[in-house]
XYZ file of C-alpha atoms in Angstrom:
238
model
C 0.000 0.000 0.000
C 1.438 3.354 -1.027
C 1.767 5.840 1.810
C 1.503 9.501 0.767
C 3.706 12.217 2.116
C 2.205 13.916 5.139
C 1.402 17.603 5.041
C 0.980 20.083 7.861
C -2.735 20.576 8.373
C -4.397 23.777 9.436
C -7.302 22.079 11.181
C -7.011 23.944 14.445
C -9.122 23.264 17.496
C -10.229 19.811 16.443
C -11.745 18.043 19.437
C -10.137 15.377 21.537
C -11.491 11.879 21.030
C -11.508 11.437 24.809
C -14.405 13.889 25.297
C -17.335 11.918 26.685
C -20.705 11.651 25.011
C -22.333 12.858 28.232
C -20.220 15.998 28.095
C -21.355 16.679 24.545
C -24.989 16.252 25.505
C -24.578 18.812 28.286
C -23.076 21.290 25.852
C -25.868 21.043 23.262
C -29.103 19.902 24.891
C -31.241 21.099 22.000
C -31.043 22.981 18.724
C -33.566 25.026 16.793
C -34.316 24.024 13.175
C -32.439 27.129 11.989
C -29.217 25.719 13.434
C -29.482 22.174 12.048
C -28.469 20.777 8.666
C -29.175 17.531 6.828
C -26.658 15.800 4.552
C -27.916 13.160 2.126
C -25.183 11.085 0.497
C -24.492 7.673 -0.990
C -24.279 4.628 1.262
C -20.524 4.330 0.655
C -19.987 7.944 1.792
C -22.221 7.778 4.879
C -19.609 6.395 7.287
C -17.048 9.022 6.247
C -19.371 11.932 6.959
C -20.783 10.429 10.146
C -17.279 9.882 11.494
C -16.350 13.435 10.574
C -19.448 14.823 12.302
C -18.622 12.735 15.389
C -15.026 13.930 15.343
C -16.052 17.584 15.061
C -18.679 17.145 17.794
C -21.482 18.325 15.509
C -23.939 15.517 16.242
C -26.551 17.927 17.558
C -26.190 20.160 14.497
C -25.797 17.728 11.602
C -27.894 14.753 10.485
C -26.529 12.207 7.991
C -28.840 10.138 5.804
C -27.938 7.833 2.923
C -29.598 7.116 -0.399
C -29.362 4.182 -2.768
C -30.354 6.286 -5.783
C -27.895 6.077 -8.670
C -28.692 8.978 -11.011
C -28.582 12.708 -10.170
C -32.307 13.140 -10.711
C -33.154 10.156 -8.514
C -30.705 11.390 -5.876
C -32.409 14.802 -5.759
C -35.875 13.254 -5.587
C -34.852 10.963 -2.729
C -33.057 13.786 -0.883
C -36.237 15.864 -1.047
C -38.289 12.992 0.340
C -35.788 12.331 3.137
C -35.824 16.032 4.020
C -39.619 16.067 4.274
C -39.569 13.147 6.709
C -36.528 14.207 8.763
C -36.420 16.227 11.958
C -36.663 20.005 11.429
C -33.588 21.543 9.794
C -32.589 24.688 7.957
C -30.148 23.463 5.301
C -30.146 20.420 3.054
C -27.015 19.219 1.269
C -27.350 16.451 -1.318
C -24.233 14.794 -2.722
C -24.679 13.874 -6.364
C -22.489 11.283 -8.039
C -22.000 11.444 -11.789
C -20.797 7.914 -12.467
C -22.108 7.454 -15.998
C -21.389 9.512 -19.125
C -25.120 10.149 -19.475
C -24.957 12.066 -16.172
C -22.130 14.287 -17.369
C -22.496 14.770 -21.094
C -25.406 16.825 -22.514
C -28.405 14.944 -23.844
C -30.788 16.975 -25.948
C -29.131 20.141 -24.693
C -29.014 19.255 -20.982
C -27.015 16.856 -18.854
C -28.711 14.769 -16.191
C -27.156 16.995 -13.544
C -28.556 20.169 -15.114
C -32.027 18.654 -14.972
C -31.442 17.593 -11.350
C -30.290 21.099 -10.450
C -33.454 22.548 -11.981
C -35.531 20.149 -9.868
C -33.626 21.158 -6.723
C -34.000 24.890 -7.381
C -37.777 24.532 -7.675
C -38.290 22.401 -4.559
C -41.331 22.734 -2.337
C -39.703 22.011 1.007
C -41.334 23.682 4.016
C -39.799 26.424 6.101
C -37.744 28.061 3.334
C -35.070 25.392 3.617
C -31.851 26.040 1.731
C -31.109 23.190 -0.689
C -27.536 22.888 -1.937
C -26.309 20.267 -4.394
C -22.727 18.980 -4.060
C -21.495 17.529 -7.342
C -18.767 14.944 -7.852
C -17.776 13.357 -11.145
C -17.353 10.433 -11.188
C -18.331 9.965 -7.513
C -17.351 10.023 -3.828
C -14.207 7.855 -4.319
C -12.673 10.785 -6.208
C -12.829 12.865 -3.007
C -10.996 10.150 -1.086
C -8.331 9.888 -3.774
C -7.642 13.628 -3.578
C -6.359 13.080 -0.033
C -3.466 11.087 -1.481
C -2.894 12.095 -5.080
C -3.660 14.535 -7.842
C -6.159 13.255 -10.389
C -5.101 13.395 -14.031
C -7.727 11.449 -15.929
C -8.764 14.073 -18.450
C -7.172 12.026 -21.252
C -9.663 9.227 -20.560
C -13.350 9.267 -21.555
C -15.845 9.746 -18.685
C -16.957 6.112 -18.802
C -13.468 5.076 -17.616
C -13.164 7.528 -14.722
C -14.787 5.344 -12.048
C -12.524 2.381 -12.749
C -9.421 4.574 -12.920
C -10.232 6.179 -9.571
C -10.973 2.798 -7.943
C -7.714 1.285 -9.195
C -5.651 4.205 -7.948
C -7.453 4.409 -4.613
C -6.587 0.788 -3.849
C -2.911 1.780 -3.783
C -3.564 4.056 -0.803
C -6.501 2.410 0.988
C -6.102 -1.293 1.615
C -9.045 -3.058 0.010
C -10.262 0.094 -1.679
C -13.815 1.313 -1.146
C -16.712 -1.074 -0.633
C -20.175 -0.410 -2.023
C -21.719 -0.762 1.443
C -20.424 0.261 4.848
C -16.918 1.707 5.072
C -15.979 2.284 8.718
C -12.790 4.156 9.528
C -12.539 6.180 6.309
C -12.291 9.550 8.014
C -9.772 8.215 10.524
C -7.601 6.928 7.665
C -7.721 10.158 5.659
C -8.271 13.160 7.916
C -4.568 13.990 8.345
C -4.513 14.802 4.617
C -7.773 16.774 4.660
C -6.251 20.181 4.014
C -4.421 18.798 0.981
C -7.642 17.256 -0.362
C -9.426 20.592 0.018
C -6.730 22.415 -1.950
C -6.760 19.778 -4.692
C -10.531 19.920 -4.877
C -10.416 23.682 -5.241
C -7.876 23.397 -8.060
C -9.988 20.801 -9.866
C -12.991 23.136 -9.873
C -10.873 25.873 -11.446
C -9.755 23.697 -14.375
C -11.093 25.135 -17.615
C -11.580 22.598 -20.358
C -13.692 22.185 -23.458
C -14.419 18.592 -22.401
C -15.521 17.213 -19.005
C -12.823 16.616 -16.378
C -13.032 14.775 -13.030
C -14.003 17.254 -10.310
C -15.771 17.564 -6.969
C -17.454 20.153 -4.779
C -17.225 18.085 -1.586
C -14.468 20.369 -0.296
C -17.064 23.163 -0.096
C -19.217 21.071 2.243
C -16.140 20.127 4.297
C -15.162 23.792 4.684
C -18.719 24.573 5.806
C -18.567 21.836 8.468
C -15.174 23.030 9.716
C -16.490 26.583 10.064
C -19.581 25.257 11.825
C -17.294 23.451 14.271
C -15.301 26.616 14.916
C -18.465 28.609 15.622
C -19.775 25.878 17.915
C -16.462 25.805 19.806
C -16.617 29.552 20.416
C -20.202 29.494 21.703
C -20.127 26.262 23.744
C -19.653 26.543 27.516
C -16.464 25.003 28.873
C -16.735 21.723 30.741
């Protein structure tokens, strides 16, 4: 297994794992809907985000739900339904995977993601909830790979991206990524989080006439880190 070079992270004030659950409950006995967010992601990404939320002590602020939908439109529809049935919250983030060329390349003038974005922007969720889509092409494994390596797959057609990412990820994560539960992902990758964020930001800035692998997950991660910082400033000391 290839071990990447460590970088100095700037993740200040991350909590100690020794903090007790009882202590956390005393700090945040309840939250109003305006302070809570819901993240809907794929099953394979659920453990990563739940572990991150646990690590940042945001359990009372952030809810994680998973979806088995496979296309962007189905993912948006299921995220909307999950949001309607979930506890009150102010913000909804839905992670959309573009694993197939049909999800990325235009069909009759629009890609599947463009249609999904239109559906999300015209949602009928109660309480003026803010609905934000987080796009990744080809999918969540790309975000994991950015912790360890730059991604240079633009010379390959979109239908090969998923396999290329999976093959490369296996060099850094023993056994790669399973389609179901994946415990320990955040623990295995968080020391390279700052590097992944920077690589994700660079990928978004790539200008190309043809599709390139990219992700917006770093934007959600930055939001969670800022939420943790605000919570740390306002929480009473124990």
